[in-house]
Amino acid sequence: MQALWTEAPVLVPVIGTDSGFPVRRIYCVGRNYVDHIREMREGDERDDPFFFQKPTDAIELDGSKIPYPRATEDFQFEGELVIAVGARLRNSDSAASMDAIYGYAAGIDLTRRDLQKASVSQSRPWEPGKSFDKSAPCGPILPKDSLQNPENGTLVLQVNGEERQRTSLQLMIWSVPEILARLSEMYTLEPGDLIFTGTPAGVSAVGPGDRIAVEITGLPTLTVTITDQEES
């Protein structure tokens, strides 16, 4: 019997190569900047890392046009550093976990904030607010050998040229090696996994026509544009 569909991996461009990075899973870190925790008025300031996932096909590439999603009236951006995993990692410590990194990218965790807040208030999973179509834009990946100490860099997000978020990546509550080590205790990380490392304060709503750009020191810029909602 002929298969009804064939599933090709989502490929994120890699700087300096002609091949893409085939995405396996997308992990996200919640509540990883103190100022964002205070902004959202939820959680203590060094809770254990909180993880959730997005579907692989939520990936959108640099330059994409992203339709305003259904079922929300509060569509928000979250600029983030993204880690690309290039080797298996399981029950690792923080030091050894760095060897599993393939590279880094700029990312945006797009969020249906009203649905997320409803989930939080009912102690339900965050998926309705986080894990929807086209909710994980990711810029081109820069191999780690081309970027030393990314956590010394700065993240800046602009909407229509106006700065909305700015942070030193050193202000992450849980560092890159700590994130990898903690995740590897819960899951077996494999080549192709992407990890969105959390966002600082400054998140707010966007709508059709808005252009979102994320710049992280040393990494390619990620730019996407929000368009009108797709027709049913």
mmCIF file with all atom_site columns, C-alpha atoms in Angstrom:
data_model
loop_
_atom_site.group_PDB
_atom_site.id
_atom_site.type_symbol
_atom_site.label_atom_id
_atom_site.label_alt_id
_atom_site.label_comp_id
_atom_site.label_asym_id
_atom_site.label_entity_id
_atom_site.label_seq_id
_atom_site.pdbx_PDB_ins_code
_atom_site.Cartn_x
_atom_site.Cartn_y
_atom_site.Cartn_z
_atom_site.occupancy
_atom_site.B_iso_or_equiv
_atom_site.pdbx_formal_charge
_atom_site.auth_seq_id
_atom_site.auth_comp_id
_atom_site.auth_asym_id
_atom_site.auth_atom_id
_atom_site.pdbx_PDB_model_num
ATOM 1   C CA . MET A 1 1   ? 0.000   0.000  0.000  1.00 0.00 ? 1   MET A CA 1
ATOM 2   C CA . GLN A 1 2   ? 1.408   3.394  -0.962 1.00 0.00 ? 2   GLN A CA 1
ATOM 3   C CA . ALA A 1 3   ? 2.064   5.794  1.907  1.00 0.00 ? 3   ALA A CA 1
ATOM 4   C CA . LEU A 1 4   ? -0.318  8.725  2.093  1.00 0.00 ? 4   LEU A CA 1
ATOM 5   C CA . TRP A 1 5   ? 2.522   11.135 2.807  1.00 0.00 ? 5   TRP A CA 1
ATOM 6   C CA . THR A 1 6   ? 6.275   11.314 3.199  1.00 0.00 ? 6   THR A CA 1
ATOM 7   C CA . GLU A 1 7   ? 7.748   13.390 5.966  1.00 0.00 ? 7   GLU A CA 1
ATOM 8   C CA . ALA A 1 8   ? 10.934  15.286 5.134  1.00 0.00 ? 8   ALA A CA 1
ATOM 9   C CA . PRO A 1 9   ? 12.955  16.818 7.981  1.00 0.00 ? 9   PRO A CA 1
ATOM 10  C CA . VAL A 1 10  ? 12.798  20.550 8.506  1.00 0.00 ? 10  VAL A CA 1
ATOM 11  C CA . LEU A 1 11  ? 16.195  21.996 7.530  1.00 0.00 ? 11  LEU A CA 1
ATOM 12  C CA . VAL A 1 12  ? 17.638  25.125 9.137  1.00 0.00 ? 12  VAL A CA 1
ATOM 13  C CA . PRO A 1 13  ? 20.466  26.721 7.101  1.00 0.00 ? 13  PRO A CA 1
ATOM 14  C CA . VAL A 1 14  ? 23.984  26.405 8.521  1.00 0.00 ? 14  VAL A CA 1
ATOM 15  C CA . ILE A 1 15  ? 26.492  29.189 7.918  1.00 0.00 ? 15  ILE A CA 1
ATOM 16  C CA . GLY A 1 16  ? 29.496  28.028 5.880  1.00 0.00 ? 16  GLY A CA 1
ATOM 17  C CA . THR A 1 17  ? 27.871  24.866 4.503  1.00 0.00 ? 17  THR A CA 1
ATOM 18  C CA . ASP A 1 18  ? 25.525  23.916 1.691  1.00 0.00 ? 18  ASP A CA 1
ATOM 19  C CA . SER A 1 19  ? 23.643  21.465 3.887  1.00 0.00 ? 19  SER A CA 1
ATOM 20  C CA . GLY A 1 20  ? 20.970  22.265 6.442  1.00 0.00 ? 20  GLY A CA 1
ATOM 21  C CA . PHE A 1 21  ? 20.483  21.212 10.062 1.00 0.00 ? 21  PHE A CA 1
ATOM 22  C CA . PRO A 1 22  ? 17.683  18.575 10.149 1.00 0.00 ? 22  PRO A CA 1
ATOM 23  C CA . VAL A 1 23  ? 15.469  19.394 13.122 1.00 0.00 ? 23  VAL A CA 1
ATOM 24  C CA . ARG A 1 24  ? 14.478  16.456 15.348 1.00 0.00 ? 24  ARG A CA 1
ATOM 25  C CA . ARG A 1 25  ? 12.895  18.068 18.413 1.00 0.00 ? 25  ARG A CA 1
ATOM 26  C CA . ILE A 1 26  ? 12.401  21.574 19.776 1.00 0.00 ? 26  ILE A CA 1
ATOM 27  C CA . TYR A 1 27  ? 12.834  22.113 23.514 1.00 0.00 ? 27  TYR A CA 1
ATOM 28  C CA . CYS A 1 28  ? 12.134  25.450 25.223 1.00 0.00 ? 28  CYS A CA 1
ATOM 29  C CA . VAL A 1 29  ? 13.201  26.771 28.618 1.00 0.00 ? 29  VAL A CA 1
ATOM 30  C CA . GLY A 1 30  ? 10.607  28.724 30.581 1.00 0.00 ? 30  GLY A CA 1
ATOM 31  C CA . ARG A 1 31  ? 11.339  31.415 33.158 1.00 0.00 ? 31  ARG A CA 1
ATOM 32  C CA . ASN A 1 32  ? 15.069  31.794 32.569 1.00 0.00 ? 32  ASN A CA 1
ATOM 33  C CA . TYR A 1 33  ? 15.475  35.551 33.178 1.00 0.00 ? 33  TYR A CA 1
ATOM 34  C CA . VAL A 1 34  ? 14.619  37.207 36.504 1.00 0.00 ? 34  VAL A CA 1
ATOM 35  C CA . ASP A 1 35  ? 13.226  40.339 34.842 1.00 0.00 ? 35  ASP A CA 1
ATOM 36  C CA . HIS A 1 36  ? 10.806  38.273 32.725 1.00 0.00 ? 36  HIS A CA 1
ATOM 37  C CA . ILE A 1 37  ? 9.668   36.276 35.772 1.00 0.00 ? 37  ILE A CA 1
ATOM 38  C CA . ARG A 1 38  ? 8.892   39.568 37.515 1.00 0.00 ? 38  ARG A CA 1
ATOM 39  C CA . GLU A 1 39  ? 7.227   40.913 34.381 1.00 0.00 ? 39  GLU A CA 1
ATOM 40  C CA . MET A 1 40  ? 4.917   37.894 34.151 1.00 0.00 ? 40  MET A CA 1
ATOM 41  C CA . ARG A 1 41  ? 4.442   37.702 37.957 1.00 0.00 ? 41  ARG A CA 1
ATOM 42  C CA . GLU A 1 42  ? 4.890   33.954 38.082 1.00 0.00 ? 42  GLU A CA 1
ATOM 43  C CA . GLY A 1 43  ? 7.437   31.606 39.617 1.00 0.00 ? 43  GLY A CA 1
ATOM 44  C CA . ASP A 1 44  ? 10.306  32.091 42.029 1.00 0.00 ? 44  ASP A CA 1
ATOM 45  C CA . GLU A 1 45  ? 13.574  33.554 40.831 1.00 0.00 ? 45  GLU A CA 1
ATOM 46  C CA . ARG A 1 46  ? 15.544  30.316 40.717 1.00 0.00 ? 46  ARG A CA 1
ATOM 47  C CA . ASP A 1 47  ? 13.054  27.538 40.376 1.00 0.00 ? 47  ASP A CA 1
ATOM 48  C CA . ASP A 1 48  ? 14.316  24.361 38.759 1.00 0.00 ? 48  ASP A CA 1
ATOM 49  C CA . PRO A 1 49  ? 14.397  24.799 34.973 1.00 0.00 ? 49  PRO A CA 1
ATOM 50  C CA . PHE A 1 50  ? 10.967  24.496 33.365 1.00 0.00 ? 50  PHE A CA 1
ATOM 51  C CA . PHE A 1 51  ? 10.876  22.817 29.943 1.00 0.00 ? 51  PHE A CA 1
ATOM 52  C CA . PHE A 1 52  ? 8.229   22.442 27.259 1.00 0.00 ? 52  PHE A CA 1
ATOM 53  C CA . GLN A 1 53  ? 8.303   21.398 23.598 1.00 0.00 ? 53  GLN A CA 1
ATOM 54  C CA . LYS A 1 54  ? 7.098   22.704 20.259 1.00 0.00 ? 54  LYS A CA 1
ATOM 55  C CA . PRO A 1 55  ? 6.388   20.537 17.195 1.00 0.00 ? 55  PRO A CA 1
ATOM 56  C CA . THR A 1 56  ? 9.171   20.268 14.638 1.00 0.00 ? 56  THR A CA 1
ATOM 57  C CA . ASP A 1 57  ? 7.049   21.853 11.939 1.00 0.00 ? 57  ASP A CA 1
ATOM 58  C CA . ALA A 1 58  ? 6.678   24.989 14.074 1.00 0.00 ? 58  ALA A CA 1
ATOM 59  C CA . ILE A 1 59  ? 10.078  26.037 12.676 1.00 0.00 ? 59  ILE A CA 1
ATOM 60  C CA . GLU A 1 60  ? 10.041  29.078 10.377 1.00 0.00 ? 60  GLU A CA 1
ATOM 61  C CA . LEU A 1 61  ? 13.195  30.391 8.705  1.00 0.00 ? 61  LEU A CA 1
ATOM 62  C CA . ASP A 1 62  ? 14.704  33.855 8.404  1.00 0.00 ? 62  ASP A CA 1
ATOM 63  C CA . GLY A 1 63  ? 12.632  36.059 6.114  1.00 0.00 ? 63  GLY A CA 1
ATOM 64  C CA . SER A 1 64  ? 9.402   34.131 6.667  1.00 0.00 ? 64  SER A CA 1
ATOM 65  C CA . LYS A 1 65  ? 5.948   35.677 6.599  1.00 0.00 ? 65  LYS A CA 1
ATOM 66  C CA . ILE A 1 66  ? 3.955   34.323 9.521  1.00 0.00 ? 66  ILE A CA 1
ATOM 67  C CA . PRO A 1 67  ? 0.148   34.553 9.521  1.00 0.00 ? 67  PRO A CA 1
ATOM 68  C CA . TYR A 1 68  ? -1.444  35.888 12.690 1.00 0.00 ? 68  TYR A CA 1
ATOM 69  C CA . PRO A 1 69  ? -2.534  32.687 14.475 1.00 0.00 ? 69  PRO A CA 1
ATOM 70  C CA . ARG A 1 70  ? -6.074  31.612 15.189 1.00 0.00 ? 70  ARG A CA 1
ATOM 71  C CA . ALA A 1 71  ? -7.678  31.460 18.639 1.00 0.00 ? 71  ALA A CA 1
ATOM 72  C CA . THR A 1 72  ? -5.807  34.406 20.170 1.00 0.00 ? 72  THR A CA 1
ATOM 73  C CA . GLU A 1 73  ? -6.152  38.126 20.740 1.00 0.00 ? 73  GLU A CA 1
ATOM 74  C CA . ASP A 1 74  ? -2.720  38.524 22.381 1.00 0.00 ? 74  ASP A CA 1
ATOM 75  C CA . PHE A 1 75  ? 0.062   37.297 20.063 1.00 0.00 ? 75  PHE A CA 1
ATOM 76  C CA . GLN A 1 76  ? 3.489   38.021 21.569 1.00 0.00 ? 76  GLN A CA 1
ATOM 77  C CA . PHE A 1 77  ? 7.186   37.628 20.737 1.00 0.00 ? 77  PHE A CA 1
ATOM 78  C CA . GLU A 1 78  ? 10.024  36.282 22.895 1.00 0.00 ? 78  GLU A CA 1
ATOM 79  C CA . GLY A 1 79  ? 13.560  36.723 21.538 1.00 0.00 ? 79  GLY A CA 1
ATOM 80  C CA . GLU A 1 80  ? 15.909  33.880 22.515 1.00 0.00 ? 80  GLU A CA 1
ATOM 81  C CA . LEU A 1 81  ? 19.322  32.288 22.033 1.00 0.00 ? 81  LEU A CA 1
ATOM 82  C CA . VAL A 1 82  ? 18.952  28.862 20.396 1.00 0.00 ? 82  VAL A CA 1
ATOM 83  C CA . ILE A 1 83  ? 21.324  25.926 20.945 1.00 0.00 ? 83  ILE A CA 1
ATOM 84  C CA . ALA A 1 84  ? 21.698  23.341 18.163 1.00 0.00 ? 84  ALA A CA 1
ATOM 85  C CA . VAL A 1 85  ? 22.650  19.878 19.438 1.00 0.00 ? 85  VAL A CA 1
ATOM 86  C CA . GLY A 1 86  ? 25.118  17.836 17.395 1.00 0.00 ? 86  GLY A CA 1
ATOM 87  C CA . ALA A 1 87  ? 25.807  14.750 19.533 1.00 0.00 ? 87  ALA A CA 1
ATOM 88  C CA . ARG A 1 88  ? 23.899  12.378 21.802 1.00 0.00 ? 88  ARG A CA 1
ATOM 89  C CA . LEU A 1 89  ? 23.686  13.555 25.389 1.00 0.00 ? 89  LEU A CA 1
ATOM 90  C CA . ARG A 1 90  ? 22.270  11.566 28.282 1.00 0.00 ? 90  ARG A CA 1
ATOM 91  C CA . ASN A 1 91  ? 22.706  12.114 32.036 1.00 0.00 ? 91  ASN A CA 1
ATOM 92  C CA . SER A 1 92  ? 25.581  14.504 31.412 1.00 0.00 ? 92  SER A CA 1
ATOM 93  C CA . ASP A 1 93  ? 27.212  16.998 33.749 1.00 0.00 ? 93  ASP A CA 1
ATOM 94  C CA . SER A 1 94  ? 27.493  20.677 32.846 1.00 0.00 ? 94  SER A CA 1
ATOM 95  C CA . ALA A 1 95  ? 31.124  20.584 31.698 1.00 0.00 ? 95  ALA A CA 1
ATOM 96  C CA . ALA A 1 96  ? 30.788  17.571 29.404 1.00 0.00 ? 96  ALA A CA 1
ATOM 97  C CA . SER A 1 97  ? 27.505  18.817 27.935 1.00 0.00 ? 97  SER A CA 1
ATOM 98  C CA . MET A 1 98  ? 29.247  21.598 26.014 1.00 0.00 ? 98  MET A CA 1
ATOM 99  C CA . ASP A 1 99  ? 30.882  19.001 23.747 1.00 0.00 ? 99  ASP A CA 1
ATOM 100 C CA . ALA A 1 100 ? 27.435  18.101 22.378 1.00 0.00 ? 100 ALA A CA 1
ATOM 101 C CA . ILE A 1 101 ? 26.768  21.586 20.985 1.00 0.00 ? 101 ILE A CA 1
ATOM 102 C CA . TYR A 1 102 ? 26.780  21.917 17.199 1.00 0.00 ? 102 TYR A CA 1
ATOM 103 C CA . GLY A 1 103 ? 26.111  25.647 17.000 1.00 0.00 ? 103 GLY A CA 1
ATOM 104 C CA . TYR A 1 104 ? 23.928  28.610 17.927 1.00 0.00 ? 104 TYR A CA 1
ATOM 105 C CA . ALA A 1 105 ? 21.187  30.720 16.356 1.00 0.00 ? 105 ALA A CA 1
ATOM 106 C CA . ALA A 1 106 ? 18.765  33.545 17.098 1.00 0.00 ? 106 ALA A CA 1
ATOM 107 C CA . GLY A 1 107 ? 15.186  32.442 17.715 1.00 0.00 ? 107 GLY A CA 1
ATOM 108 C CA . ILE A 1 108 ? 11.706  33.706 18.567 1.00 0.00 ? 108 ILE A CA 1
ATOM 109 C CA . ASP A 1 109 ? 9.290   31.838 20.798 1.00 0.00 ? 109 ASP A CA 1
ATOM 110 C CA . LEU A 1 110 ? 5.973   33.134 19.442 1.00 0.00 ? 110 LEU A CA 1
ATOM 111 C CA . THR A 1 111 ? 3.266   32.875 22.075 1.00 0.00 ? 111 THR A CA 1
ATOM 112 C CA . ARG A 1 112 ? -0.516  33.076 22.273 1.00 0.00 ? 112 ARG A CA 1
ATOM 113 C CA . ARG A 1 113 ? -0.238  34.809 25.641 1.00 0.00 ? 113 ARG A CA 1
ATOM 114 C CA . ASP A 1 114 ? -3.932  34.792 26.499 1.00 0.00 ? 114 ASP A CA 1
ATOM 115 C CA . LEU A 1 115 ? -4.069  31.017 26.023 1.00 0.00 ? 115 LEU A CA 1
ATOM 116 C CA . GLN A 1 116 ? -0.870  30.529 28.013 1.00 0.00 ? 116 GLN A CA 1
ATOM 117 C CA . LYS A 1 117 ? -2.223  32.601 30.909 1.00 0.00 ? 117 LYS A CA 1
ATOM 118 C CA . ALA A 1 118 ? -5.443  30.596 30.875 1.00 0.00 ? 118 ALA A CA 1
ATOM 119 C CA . SER A 1 119 ? -3.417  27.370 31.084 1.00 0.00 ? 119 SER A CA 1
ATOM 120 C CA . VAL A 1 120 ? -1.328  28.723 33.970 1.00 0.00 ? 120 VAL A CA 1
ATOM 121 C CA . SER A 1 121 ? -4.422  29.806 35.904 1.00 0.00 ? 121 SER A CA 1
ATOM 122 C CA . GLN A 1 122 ? -5.908  26.313 35.538 1.00 0.00 ? 122 GLN A CA 1
ATOM 123 C CA . SER A 1 123 ? -2.598  24.481 36.235 1.00 0.00 ? 123 SER A CA 1
ATOM 124 C CA . ARG A 1 124 ? -2.717  22.949 32.765 1.00 0.00 ? 124 ARG A CA 1
ATOM 125 C CA . PRO A 1 125 ? 0.086   22.408 30.222 1.00 0.00 ? 125 PRO A CA 1
ATOM 126 C CA . TRP A 1 126 ? 1.273   25.385 28.199 1.00 0.00 ? 126 TRP A CA 1
ATOM 127 C CA . GLU A 1 127 ? 0.811   23.764 24.762 1.00 0.00 ? 127 GLU A CA 1
ATOM 128 C CA . PRO A 1 128 ? -2.213  25.853 23.639 1.00 0.00 ? 128 PRO A CA 1
ATOM 129 C CA . GLY A 1 129 ? -0.212  29.028 24.137 1.00 0.00 ? 129 GLY A CA 1
ATOM 130 C CA . LYS A 1 130 ? 3.139   27.776 22.911 1.00 0.00 ? 130 LYS A CA 1
ATOM 131 C CA . SER A 1 131 ? 2.975   24.740 20.623 1.00 0.00 ? 131 SER A CA 1
ATOM 132 C CA . PHE A 1 132 ? 1.093   25.909 17.561 1.00 0.00 ? 132 PHE A CA 1
ATOM 133 C CA . ASP A 1 133 ? 1.754   26.342 13.834 1.00 0.00 ? 133 ASP A CA 1
ATOM 134 C CA . LYS A 1 134 ? 4.752   28.486 12.835 1.00 0.00 ? 134 LYS A CA 1
ATOM 135 C CA . SER A 1 135 ? 5.535   29.392 16.456 1.00 0.00 ? 135 SER A CA 1
ATOM 136 C CA . ALA A 1 136 ? 9.310   28.762 16.413 1.00 0.00 ? 136 ALA A CA 1
ATOM 137 C CA . PRO A 1 137 ? 11.190  31.034 13.973 1.00 0.00 ? 137 PRO A CA 1
ATOM 138 C CA . CYS A 1 138 ? 14.910  30.166 13.935 1.00 0.00 ? 138 CYS A CA 1
ATOM 139 C CA . GLY A 1 139 ? 17.729  31.997 12.184 1.00 0.00 ? 139 GLY A CA 1
ATOM 140 C CA . PRO A 1 140 ? 20.682  30.401 10.392 1.00 0.00 ? 140 PRO A CA 1
ATOM 141 C CA . ILE A 1 141 ? 22.891  28.303 12.666 1.00 0.00 ? 141 ILE A CA 1
ATOM 142 C CA . LEU A 1 142 ? 26.492  29.330 13.229 1.00 0.00 ? 142 LEU A CA 1
ATOM 143 C CA . PRO A 1 143 ? 28.762  26.358 14.104 1.00 0.00 ? 143 PRO A CA 1
ATOM 144 C CA . LYS A 1 144 ? 30.160  26.702 17.614 1.00 0.00 ? 144 LYS A CA 1
ATOM 145 C CA . ASP A 1 145 ? 33.798  26.845 16.457 1.00 0.00 ? 145 ASP A CA 1
ATOM 146 C CA . SER A 1 146 ? 32.973  30.207 14.856 1.00 0.00 ? 146 SER A CA 1
ATOM 147 C CA . LEU A 1 147 ? 31.559  31.731 18.052 1.00 0.00 ? 147 LEU A CA 1
ATOM 148 C CA . GLN A 1 148 ? 33.427  31.802 21.327 1.00 0.00 ? 148 GLN A CA 1
ATOM 149 C CA . ASN A 1 149 ? 31.527  32.303 24.599 1.00 0.00 ? 149 ASN A CA 1
ATOM 150 C CA . PRO A 1 150 ? 28.086  33.204 23.208 1.00 0.00 ? 150 PRO A CA 1
ATOM 151 C CA . GLU A 1 151 ? 26.811  33.882 26.722 1.00 0.00 ? 151 GLU A CA 1
ATOM 152 C CA . ASN A 1 152 ? 29.015  36.994 26.807 1.00 0.00 ? 152 ASN A CA 1
ATOM 153 C CA . GLY A 1 153 ? 26.860  38.454 24.021 1.00 0.00 ? 153 GLY A CA 1
ATOM 154 C CA . THR A 1 154 ? 23.825  40.717 23.925 1.00 0.00 ? 154 THR A CA 1
ATOM 155 C CA . LEU A 1 155 ? 20.346  39.961 22.600 1.00 0.00 ? 155 LEU A CA 1
ATOM 156 C CA . VAL A 1 156 ? 18.303  42.774 21.063 1.00 0.00 ? 156 VAL A CA 1
ATOM 157 C CA . LEU A 1 157 ? 14.795  42.424 19.601 1.00 0.00 ? 157 LEU A CA 1
ATOM 158 C CA . GLN A 1 158 ? 13.190  45.166 17.527 1.00 0.00 ? 158 GLN A CA 1
ATOM 159 C CA . VAL A 1 159 ? 9.668   45.542 16.172 1.00 0.00 ? 159 VAL A CA 1
ATOM 160 C CA . ASN A 1 160 ? 9.456   47.809 13.138 1.00 0.00 ? 160 ASN A CA 1
ATOM 161 C CA . GLY A 1 161 ? 12.895  49.179 14.019 1.00 0.00 ? 161 GLY A CA 1
ATOM 162 C CA . GLU A 1 162 ? 11.915  50.024 17.616 1.00 0.00 ? 162 GLU A CA 1
ATOM 163 C CA . GLU A 1 163 ? 13.830  48.245 20.371 1.00 0.00 ? 163 GLU A CA 1
ATOM 164 C CA . ARG A 1 164 ? 11.615  46.124 22.611 1.00 0.00 ? 164 ARG A CA 1
ATOM 165 C CA . GLN A 1 165 ? 14.021  43.699 24.298 1.00 0.00 ? 165 GLN A CA 1
ATOM 166 C CA . ARG A 1 166 ? 17.688  43.995 25.263 1.00 0.00 ? 166 ARG A CA 1
ATOM 167 C CA . THR A 1 167 ? 19.678  41.777 27.603 1.00 0.00 ? 167 THR A CA 1
ATOM 168 C CA . SER A 1 168 ? 23.084  40.373 28.335 1.00 0.00 ? 168 SER A CA 1
ATOM 169 C CA . LEU A 1 169 ? 22.935  36.613 27.897 1.00 0.00 ? 169 LEU A CA 1
ATOM 170 C CA . GLN A 1 170 ? 24.969  36.394 31.105 1.00 0.00 ? 170 GLN A CA 1
ATOM 171 C CA . LEU A 1 171 ? 21.718  37.213 32.918 1.00 0.00 ? 171 LEU A CA 1
ATOM 172 C CA . MET A 1 172 ? 20.182  33.830 32.129 1.00 0.00 ? 172 MET A CA 1
ATOM 173 C CA . ILE A 1 173 ? 19.309  32.130 35.424 1.00 0.00 ? 173 ILE A CA 1
ATOM 174 C CA . TRP A 1 174 ? 20.294  28.742 34.014 1.00 0.00 ? 174 TRP A CA 1
ATOM 175 C CA . SER A 1 175 ? 23.386  28.856 31.791 1.00 0.00 ? 175 SER A CA 1
ATOM 176 C CA . VAL A 1 176 ? 23.837  26.952 28.532 1.00 0.00 ? 176 VAL A CA 1
ATOM 177 C CA . PRO A 1 177 ? 25.766  24.043 30.147 1.00 0.00 ? 177 PRO A CA 1
ATOM 178 C CA . GLU A 1 178 ? 23.277  23.844 33.021 1.00 0.00 ? 178 GLU A CA 1
ATOM 179 C CA . ILE A 1 179 ? 20.344  23.739 30.592 1.00 0.00 ? 179 ILE A CA 1
ATOM 180 C CA . LEU A 1 180 ? 21.949  20.925 28.597 1.00 0.00 ? 180 LEU A CA 1
ATOM 181 C CA . ALA A 1 181 ? 22.803  18.934 31.727 1.00 0.00 ? 181 ALA A CA 1
ATOM 182 C CA . ARG A 1 182 ? 19.302  19.267 33.185 1.00 0.00 ? 182 ARG A CA 1
ATOM 183 C CA . LEU A 1 183 ? 17.592  18.377 29.905 1.00 0.00 ? 183 LEU A CA 1
ATOM 184 C CA . SER A 1 184 ? 19.857  15.331 29.495 1.00 0.00 ? 184 SER A CA 1
ATOM 185 C CA . GLU A 1 185 ? 18.616  14.036 32.858 1.00 0.00 ? 185 GLU A CA 1
ATOM 186 C CA . MET A 1 186 ? 15.042  13.999 31.542 1.00 0.00 ? 186 MET A CA 1
ATOM 187 C CA . TYR A 1 187 ? 15.499  13.188 27.843 1.00 0.00 ? 187 TYR A CA 1
ATOM 188 C CA . THR A 1 188 ? 18.103  11.672 25.569 1.00 0.00 ? 188 THR A CA 1
ATOM 189 C CA . LEU A 1 189 ? 19.234  14.611 23.470 1.00 0.00 ? 189 LEU A CA 1
ATOM 190 C CA . GLU A 1 190 ? 20.149  13.695 19.900 1.00 0.00 ? 190 GLU A CA 1
ATOM 191 C CA . PRO A 1 191 ? 21.705  15.428 16.884 1.00 0.00 ? 191 PRO A CA 1
ATOM 192 C CA . GLY A 1 192 ? 19.047  17.655 15.359 1.00 0.00 ? 192 GLY A CA 1
ATOM 193 C CA . ASP A 1 193 ? 17.571  18.917 18.625 1.00 0.00 ? 193 ASP A CA 1
ATOM 194 C CA . LEU A 1 194 ? 17.100  22.666 19.096 1.00 0.00 ? 194 LEU A CA 1
ATOM 195 C CA . ILE A 1 195 ? 16.870  24.319 22.517 1.00 0.00 ? 195 ILE A CA 1
ATOM 196 C CA . PHE A 1 196 ? 15.311  27.777 22.913 1.00 0.00 ? 196 PHE A CA 1
ATOM 197 C CA . THR A 1 197 ? 16.916  29.119 26.093 1.00 0.00 ? 197 THR A CA 1
ATOM 198 C CA . GLY A 1 198 ? 14.319  31.596 27.388 1.00 0.00 ? 198 GLY A CA 1
ATOM 199 C CA . THR A 1 199 ? 13.526  35.281 27.019 1.00 0.00 ? 199 THR A CA 1
ATOM 200 C CA . PRO A 1 200 ? 14.161  38.489 28.973 1.00 0.00 ? 200 PRO A CA 1
ATOM 201 C CA . ALA A 1 201 ? 11.584  41.149 29.870 1.00 0.00 ? 201 ALA A CA 1
ATOM 202 C CA . GLY A 1 202 ? 10.009  43.383 27.244 1.00 0.00 ? 202 GLY A CA 1
ATOM 203 C CA . VAL A 1 203 ? 7.605   40.951 25.614 1.00 0.00 ? 203 VAL A CA 1
ATOM 204 C CA . SER A 1 204 ? 4.490   42.488 24.071 1.00 0.00 ? 204 SER A CA 1
ATOM 205 C CA . ALA A 1 205 ? 1.861   41.967 21.402 1.00 0.00 ? 205 ALA A CA 1
ATOM 206 C CA . VAL A 1 206 ? 2.343   42.214 17.636 1.00 0.00 ? 206 VAL A CA 1
ATOM 207 C CA . GLY A 1 207 ? -0.090  42.179 14.734 1.00 0.00 ? 207 GLY A CA 1
ATOM 208 C CA . PRO A 1 208 ? -0.316  42.035 10.942 1.00 0.00 ? 208 PRO A CA 1
ATOM 209 C CA . GLY A 1 209 ? 2.328   44.177 9.252  1.00 0.00 ? 209 GLY A CA 1
ATOM 210 C CA . ASP A 1 210 ? 4.784   44.069 12.154 1.00 0.00 ? 210 ASP A CA 1
ATOM 211 C CA . ARG A 1 211 ? 8.383   43.134 11.374 1.00 0.00 ? 211 ARG A CA 1
ATOM 212 C CA . ILE A 1 212 ? 10.310  41.398 14.179 1.00 0.00 ? 212 ILE A CA 1
ATOM 213 C CA . ALA A 1 213 ? 14.132  41.267 14.131 1.00 0.00 ? 213 ALA A CA 1
ATOM 214 C CA . VAL A 1 214 ? 16.386  39.507 16.664 1.00 0.00 ? 214 VAL A CA 1
ATOM 215 C CA . GLU A 1 215 ? 20.099  40.292 16.831 1.00 0.00 ? 215 GLU A CA 1
ATOM 216 C CA . ILE A 1 216 ? 22.529  38.345 19.032 1.00 0.00 ? 216 ILE A CA 1
ATOM 217 C CA . THR A 1 217 ? 26.204  39.240 19.163 1.00 0.00 ? 217 THR A CA 1
ATOM 218 C CA . GLY A 1 218 ? 28.124  37.244 16.569 1.00 0.00 ? 218 GLY A CA 1
ATOM 219 C CA . LEU A 1 219 ? 25.083  35.455 15.107 1.00 0.00 ? 219 LEU A CA 1
ATOM 220 C CA . PRO A 1 220 ? 23.081  36.016 11.913 1.00 0.00 ? 220 PRO A CA 1
ATOM 221 C CA . THR A 1 221 ? 20.044  38.254 12.394 1.00 0.00 ? 221 THR A CA 1
ATOM 222 C CA . LEU A 1 222 ? 16.600  36.628 12.348 1.00 0.00 ? 222 LEU A CA 1
ATOM 223 C CA . THR A 1 223 ? 13.779  38.655 10.775 1.00 0.00 ? 223 THR A CA 1
ATOM 224 C CA . VAL A 1 224 ? 10.138  37.647 10.278 1.00 0.00 ? 224 VAL A CA 1
ATOM 225 C CA . THR A 1 225 ? 6.990   39.555 9.304  1.00 0.00 ? 225 THR A CA 1
ATOM 226 C CA . ILE A 1 226 ? 3.499   39.010 10.699 1.00 0.00 ? 226 ILE A CA 1
ATOM 227 C CA . THR A 1 227 ? 0.743   38.917 8.079  1.00 0.00 ? 227 THR A CA 1
ATOM 228 C CA . ASP A 1 228 ? -3.041  38.724 8.168  1.00 0.00 ? 228 ASP A CA 1
ATOM 229 C CA . GLN A 1 229 ? -4.652  35.599 9.544  1.00 0.00 ? 229 GLN A CA 1
ATOM 230 C CA . GLU A 1 230 ? -4.964  32.766 7.050  1.00 0.00 ? 230 GLU A CA 1
ATOM 231 C CA . GLU A 1 231 ? -8.437  32.071 5.781  1.00 0.00 ? 231 GLU A CA 1
ATOM 232 C CA . SER A 1 232 ? -10.039 28.816 6.899  1.00 0.00 ? 232 SER A CA 1
#
